[in-house]
CSV table of C-alpha atoms in Angstrom, one decimal:
chain,number,residue,atom,x,y,z
A,149,MET,CA,-33.6,-16.8,-9.6
A,150,LYS,CA,-32.2,-14.0,-11.4
A,151,ASN,CA,-28.7,-14.5,-12.3
A,152,ILE,CA,-26.8,-11.5,-10.9
A,153,LYS,CA,-23.6,-10.2,-12.8
A,154,PRO,CA,-21.3,-7.5,-11.9
A,155,GLU,CA,-21.6,-5.5,-15.0
A,156,GLN,CA,-25.2,-5.1,-14.6
A,157,PHE,CA,-24.0,-2.6,-11.5
A,158,ARG,CA,-20.7,-1.6,-12.8
A,159,VAL,CA,-20.7,2.3,-13.8
A,160,ASP,CA,-18.9,2.1,-17.3
A,161,SER,CA,-20.6,5.5,-18.5
A,162,THR,CA,-22.2,8.5,-17.1
A,163,ILE,CA,-25.3,7.6,-15.1
A,164,SER,CA,-28.0,9.4,-13.6
A,165,LEU,CA,-28.8,8.4,-10.2
A,166,ALA,CA,-32.7,9.1,-10.8
A,167,LYS,CA,-32.5,6.7,-13.6
A,168,ALA,CA,-30.8,4.0,-11.3
A,169,PRO,CA,-33.1,1.7,-9.6
A,170,THR,CA,-33.4,1.3,-6.1
A,171,PHE,CA,-34.8,-2.3,-5.8
A,172,LEU,CA,-34.4,-5.2,-7.7
A,173,ASP,CA,-36.5,-8.3,-7.5
A,174,ILE,CA,-34.5,-11.2,-7.8
A,175,GLU,CA,-37.4,-13.8,-7.7
A,176,THR,CA,-36.6,-15.6,-4.8
A,177,SER,CA,-37.7,-15.8,-0.9
A,178,GLU,CA,-35.7,-13.8,1.9
A,179,LYS,CA,-34.8,-17.4,2.9
A,180,LYS,CA,-33.3,-18.2,-0.3
A,181,LYS,CA,-31.3,-15.2,-0.6
A,182,GLU,CA,-29.8,-16.0,3.0
A,183,LYS,CA,-28.8,-19.4,1.4
A,184,ILE,CA,-27.2,-18.3,-1.5
A,185,LEU,CA,-25.4,-15.2,0.7
A,186,GLN,CA,-24.3,-18.3,2.8
A,187,LYS,CA,-22.4,-19.9,0.1
A,188,THR,CA,-21.0,-17.1,-1.8
A,189,ARG,CA,-19.9,-16.0,1.9
A,190,GLU,CA,-18.2,-19.5,2.1
A,191,LYS,CA,-16.4,-19.2,-1.5
A,192,LEU,CA,-15.2,-16.0,-0.3
A,193,SER,CA,-13.9,-17.0,2.7
A,194,LYS,CA,-11.9,-20.0,1.0
A,195,LEU,CA,-10.7,-17.5,-1.7
A,196,GLN,CA,-9.9,-15.1,1.2
A,197,ASP,CA,-7.4,-17.7,2.7
A,198,MET,CA,-6.1,-18.5,-0.6
A,199,MET,CA,-5.1,-14.8,-0.9
A,200,TYR,CA,-3.6,-14.4,2.4
A,201,ALA,CA,-1.3,-17.2,1.5
A,202,HIS,CA,-0.5,-15.9,-2.1
A,203,ASN,CA,0.6,-12.8,-0.6
A,204,ARG,CA,0.5,-10.6,-3.6
A,205,TYR,CA,-2.9,-8.8,-3.8
A,206,GLY,CA,-4.7,-6.6,-1.5
A,207,VAL,CA,-8.3,-5.6,-1.5
A,208,LEU,CA,-10.1,-2.2,-0.9
A,209,ILE,CA,-13.6,-2.2,-0.5
A,210,CYS,CA,-15.0,0.9,-0.4
A,211,LEU,CA,-18.9,1.5,0.7
A,212,GLN,CA,-20.8,4.6,0.7
A,213,GLY,CA,-24.2,5.4,0.8
A,214,MET,CA,-27.1,7.6,2.2
A,215,ASP,CA,-27.9,7.5,6.2
A,216,THR,CA,-29.6,4.3,7.0
A,217,ALA,CA,-28.7,2.5,3.4
A,218,GLY,CA,-27.3,-0.6,5.2
A,219,LYS,CA,-23.5,-0.3,5.6
A,220,ASP,CA,-23.2,-1.7,8.8
A,221,SER,CA,-25.3,-4.4,8.6
A,222,LEU,CA,-24.0,-5.5,4.9
A,223,ILE,CA,-20.5,-5.6,6.5
A,224,ARG,CA,-21.4,-7.7,9.1
A,225,GLU,CA,-23.4,-10.5,6.8
A,226,VAL,CA,-21.0,-10.4,4.0
A,227,PHE,CA,-17.4,-10.7,6.1
A,228,LYS,CA,-18.8,-12.8,8.9
A,229,GLU,CA,-17.2,-15.7,7.5
A,230,PHE,CA,-13.8,-14.6,6.7
A,231,ASN,CA,-10.6,-15.1,9.1
A,232,ALA,CA,-10.5,-12.0,11.6
A,233,ARG,CA,-6.5,-12.1,10.7
A,234,GLY,CA,-7.3,-11.3,7.1
A,235,VAL,CA,-9.9,-8.5,7.1
A,236,VAL,CA,-10.0,-4.8,8.9
A,237,VAL,CA,-12.9,-2.5,9.1
A,238,HIS,CA,-12.3,1.0,9.4
A,239,SER,CA,-15.4,3.6,10.0
A,240,PHE,CA,-14.3,7.2,8.9
A,241,LYS,CA,-15.7,9.8,10.8
A,242,THR,CA,-15.2,13.3,11.3
A,243,PRO,CA,-11.4,14.0,11.0
A,244,ASN,CA,-9.8,14.4,14.4
A,245,SER,CA,-7.1,17.1,15.3
A,246,SER,CA,-4.3,15.0,14.2
A,247,GLU,CA,-5.7,14.1,11.0
A,248,LEU,CA,-6.6,17.7,10.1
A,249,GLU,CA,-3.0,18.3,10.4
A,250,HIS,CA,-2.6,16.2,7.3
A,251,ASP,CA,-3.8,16.3,3.7
A,252,PHE,CA,-7.1,15.0,3.3
A,253,LEU,CA,-6.1,11.7,2.1
A,254,TRP,CA,-3.1,11.3,4.7
A,255,ARG,CA,-5.8,9.0,7.1
A,256,HIS,CA,-6.7,6.9,4.1
A,257,TYR,CA,-3.5,5.9,3.1
A,258,LEU,CA,-2.7,4.6,6.7
A,259,ALA,CA,-5.8,2.6,6.1
A,260,LEU,CA,-4.6,0.8,3.2
A,261,PRO,CA,-5.1,-3.3,3.2
A,262,GLU,CA,-1.4,-4.9,3.5
A,263,LYS,CA,-0.9,-7.7,1.1
A,264,GLY,CA,-3.1,-10.6,1.3
A,265,LYS,CA,-5.4,-8.8,3.3
A,266,PHE,CA,-8.7,-7.3,2.8
A,267,ALA,CA,-9.8,-3.7,4.4
A,268,VAL,CA,-13.5,-2.4,4.0
A,269,PHE,CA,-13.8,1.6,4.4
A,270,ASN,CA,-17.4,2.1,6.1
A,271,ARG,CA,-17.6,6.0,4.4
A,272,THR,CA,-14.5,6.4,2.5
A,273,HIS,CA,-11.9,9.4,1.0
A,274,TYR,CA,-15.3,10.2,-0.8
A,275,GLU,CA,-16.5,12.0,2.1
A,276,ASN,CA,-13.9,14.4,1.3
A,277,VAL,CA,-16.0,15.3,-2.2
A,278,LEU,CA,-19.5,14.5,-0.4
A,279,VAL,CA,-19.8,16.0,3.2
A,280,THR,CA,-17.7,18.6,2.8
A,281,ARG,CA,-19.3,19.8,-0.6
A,282,VAL,CA,-22.8,19.9,0.9
A,283,HIS,CA,-21.3,21.5,3.9
A,284,PRO,CA,-18.2,23.5,2.6
A,285,GLU,CA,-17.8,25.2,5.9
A,286,TYR,CA,-15.9,22.0,7.1
A,287,ILE,CA,-13.1,22.8,4.8
A,288,MET,CA,-12.4,25.5,7.0
A,289,ASN,CA,-11.0,23.1,9.3
A,290,GLU,CA,-8.1,21.9,7.1
A,291,ASN,CA,-6.4,25.3,7.4
A,292,ILE,CA,-5.5,25.1,3.6
A,293,PRO,CA,-3.4,27.7,2.3
A,294,GLY,CA,-5.4,30.5,0.2
A,295,ILE,CA,-8.9,29.2,1.6
A,296,GLU,CA,-9.4,32.0,4.1
A,297,LYS,CA,-13.1,31.8,3.9
A,298,VAL,CA,-16.1,29.8,2.3
A,299,GLU,CA,-16.1,31.9,-0.8
A,300,ASP,CA,-12.6,30.8,-1.7
A,301,ILE,CA,-13.5,27.4,-2.4
A,302,THR,CA,-13.9,27.2,-6.3
A,303,PRO,CA,-14.8,24.7,-8.8
A,304,GLU,CA,-11.5,24.1,-9.6
A,305,PHE,CA,-10.9,23.5,-5.7
A,306,TRP,CA,-13.4,20.3,-6.4
A,307,GLU,CA,-12.0,19.5,-9.6
A,308,ASN,CA,-8.6,19.2,-8.0
A,309,ARG,CA,-9.7,16.7,-4.9
A,310,PHE,CA,-11.3,14.2,-7.9
A,311,GLU,CA,-7.7,14.3,-9.5
A,312,SER,CA,-6.0,13.7,-6.2
A,313,ILE,CA,-8.7,11.0,-5.7
A,314,ASN,CA,-8.2,9.6,-8.9
A,315,ALA,CA,-4.5,9.7,-8.7
A,316,PHE,CA,-4.3,8.0,-5.0
A,317,GLU,CA,-6.7,4.8,-6.6
A,318,LYS,CA,-4.3,4.6,-9.7
A,319,HIS,CA,-1.0,4.6,-7.6
A,320,VAL,CA,-2.6,2.2,-4.9
A,321,ALA,CA,-4.4,-0.1,-7.8
A,322,SER,CA,-0.8,-0.3,-9.7
A,323,ASN,CA,0.8,-1.4,-6.5
A,324,GLY,CA,-1.3,-4.5,-6.0
A,325,VAL,CA,-4.4,-3.4,-4.4
A,326,ILE,CA,-7.5,-4.4,-5.4
A,327,ILE,CA,-10.4,-1.6,-5.4
A,328,LEU,CA,-14.0,-2.2,-5.4
A,329,LYS,CA,-16.4,0.7,-4.6
A,330,PHE,CA,-20.0,0.3,-3.9
A,331,PHE,CA,-22.8,2.7,-3.6
A,332,LEU,CA,-25.8,1.5,-1.8
A,333,HIS,CA,-28.7,3.2,-3.4
A,334,LEU,CA,-31.5,3.9,-1.2
A,335,SER,CA,-34.9,5.6,-2.0
A,336,LYS,CA,-36.0,8.7,-0.1
A,337,GLU,CA,-39.1,6.6,1.0
A,338,GLU,CA,-37.4,3.7,2.3
A,339,GLN,CA,-35.0,5.9,4.2
A,340,ARG,CA,-37.9,7.3,5.8
A,341,GLN,CA,-39.3,4.2,6.8
A,342,ARG,CA,-36.0,3.0,8.1
A,343,LEU,CA,-35.9,6.4,10.0
A,344,MET,CA,-39.1,5.3,11.4
A,345,ARG,CA,-38.5,2.1,12.4
A,346,ARG,CA,-35.5,3.9,14.7
A,347,LEU,CA,-38.1,5.5,16.3
A,348,GLU,CA,-40.5,3.1,16.7
A,349,THR,CA,-38.5,0.2,17.7
A,350,GLU,CA,-37.1,0.3,21.2
A,351,LYS,CA,-33.9,-1.7,20.5
A,352,HIS,CA,-33.2,0.6,17.8
A,353,ASN,CA,-33.8,3.8,19.4
A,354,TRP,CA,-30.1,4.4,20.0
A,355,LYS,CA,-29.4,4.6,16.3
A,356,PHE,CA,-31.7,7.6,15.8
A,357,SER,CA,-30.0,11.2,15.4
A,358,PRO,CA,-31.7,14.4,15.1
A,359,GLY,CA,-29.0,15.0,13.0
A,360,ASP,CA,-30.2,12.8,10.6
A,361,LEU,CA,-33.6,14.5,9.8
A,362,LYS,CA,-30.9,17.6,9.0
A,363,GLU,CA,-29.1,16.0,6.6
A,364,ARG,CA,-32.1,13.9,5.1
A,365,ALA,CA,-33.5,17.5,3.9
A,366,LEU,CA,-30.0,17.8,2.1
A,367,TRP,CA,-31.1,15.0,0.1
A,368,ASN,CA,-31.1,16.5,-3.2
A,369,ASP,CA,-27.4,17.9,-2.4
A,370,TYR,CA,-26.1,14.5,-1.9
A,371,THR,CA,-27.6,12.9,-4.8
A,372,THR,CA,-26.3,15.6,-7.1
A,373,ASN,CA,-22.9,15.1,-5.3
A,374,TYR,CA,-22.6,11.6,-5.4
A,375,GLU,CA,-23.6,11.3,-8.9
A,376,GLU,CA,-21.0,13.5,-10.2
A,377,ALA,CA,-18.5,12.1,-7.7
A,378,ILE,CA,-19.5,8.4,-9.4
A,379,ASN,CA,-19.2,9.4,-13.0
A,380,LYS,CA,-15.6,11.3,-12.3
A,381,THR,CA,-14.3,8.6,-10.6
A,382,SER,CA,-15.6,5.2,-11.8
A,383,LYS,CA,-12.5,3.8,-13.5
A,384,PRO,CA,-11.4,0.1,-14.6
A,385,HIS,CA,-9.0,-0.1,-12.0
A,386,ALA,CA,-11.3,1.4,-9.5
A,387,PRO,CA,-15.0,0.7,-10.6
A,388,TRP,CA,-18.1,2.1,-8.8
A,389,TYR,CA,-20.9,-0.2,-8.5
A,390,ILE,CA,-24.7,1.2,-8.0
A,391,VAL,CA,-26.3,-1.3,-5.8
A,392,PRO,CA,-30.1,-1.4,-5.3
A,393,ALA,CA,-30.3,-0.9,-1.5
A,394,ASP,CA,-34.3,-0.7,-0.6
A,395,ASN,CA,-34.1,-4.4,0.0
A,396,LYS,CA,-30.9,-5.5,2.7
A,397,GLU,CA,-30.9,-9.0,1.6
A,398,THR,CA,-30.6,-8.3,-2.0
A,399,ALA,CA,-27.9,-5.5,-1.7
A,400,ARG,CA,-25.5,-7.9,0.7
A,401,TYR,CA,-26.1,-10.9,-2.2
A,402,ILE,CA,-24.9,-8.4,-4.7
A,403,VAL,CA,-22.0,-6.8,-3.0
A,404,ALA,CA,-20.8,-10.4,-2.2
A,405,LYS,CA,-21.4,-12.1,-5.7
A,406,THR,CA,-19.7,-9.0,-6.8
A,407,ILE,CA,-16.6,-9.6,-5.0
A,408,LEU,CA,-16.4,-13.0,-5.5
A,409,ASP,CA,-16.7,-12.8,-9.1
A,410,GLU,CA,-14.3,-9.8,-9.8
A,411,LEU,CA,-11.6,-11.6,-7.7
A,412,GLU,CA,-12.4,-14.8,-9.5
A,413,LYS,CA,-10.8,-13.0,-12.0
A,414,TYR,CA,-7.5,-12.8,-10.8
A,415,THR,CA,-6.3,-16.3,-11.9
A,416,ASP,CA,-2.9,-15.9,-10.6
A,417,ILE,CA,-4.4,-16.1,-7.3
A,418,LYS,CA,-3.3,-19.5,-5.7
A,419,GLU,CA,-1.9,-21.2,-2.8
A,420,PRO,CA,1.9,-21.4,-3.2
A,421,GLU,CA,3.5,-24.4,-3.8
A,422,MET,CA,6.1,-26.2,-1.5
A,423,ASP,CA,9.9,-25.4,-1.8
A,424,ASP,CA,11.6,-27.6,-3.9
A,425,LYS,CA,14.1,-28.5,-1.4
A,426,VAL,CA,11.5,-29.1,1.3
A,427,ARG,CA,9.6,-31.3,-1.0
A,428,GLU,CA,13.0,-33.5,-1.4
A,429,ASN,CA,13.4,-34.2,1.8
A,430,ILE,CA,9.3,-34.9,2.6
A,431,ALA,CA,10.3,-38.8,3.3
A,432,LEU,CA,12.8,-37.6,5.8
A,433,TYR,CA,10.7,-35.0,7.8
A,434,ARG,CA,8.3,-38.0,7.8
A,435,GLU,CA,10.5,-40.2,9.3
A,436,PHE,CA,11.9,-37.9,11.9
A,437,LEU,CA,8.2,-37.0,13.2
A,438,LYS,CA,7.6,-40.9,13.4
A,439,VAL,CA,10.2,-41.8,15.4
A,440,GLU,CA,9.8,-38.2,17.7
A,441,GLY,CA,6.2,-39.6,18.4
């Protein structure tokens, strides 16, 4: 089996999504992929427990991708061994009326992980430079001073959003949140096949929406904006990883392995040691429990 390393997928320089692979053959069977994913999940679970006890870092996992890229199933399969108290998944949909009364990052601040915990953003703050850029009319709902019509949204407006996102992530990272961002890179043909399966497989019918076809027609627009967003916001403290997503099992393993490898670099993460005063009285506490028994 091919050795998977995070640097294979991390964006460290300007990239072109058209040249990035959507499929990676890791030279192993689907059954073997499940086994290695299971082992990786178990290691992540143990690391999560240690981070929870250590209580110094939070972890923010950001997932983006075209419709049908496999974000939901990836979350289910990668984090299924986690203790429920240690991970929270946030699926960001269209902002509600309350959220629109604040700046575009406000609801994302509220969802940041506590120390010792993981937060998974299923769709993220990047929707504010992706969906809103493909559909700039959505910006009008934010009631921003000086933006009275779509024509008022200038290139400088988007540059300011990128600067805000970079500042947000820099601030969060400097306060102990480890940020890992994954773009599930799906081919247009694979998306077509997955949408067809939603129509042809009864138990998956509920997943299909005619709106999926409208967004698919804007594929090139989304690709252009994803590419720009990734290139402008992949930083050492908040890197992007472009994950080939045409095979779901492979994508899940790549994400899990990347999270594990990156977190293992934090060699200061360890279980807390027993307080010296408590250690000095261990014999006394044991004797107390023996007598009580």
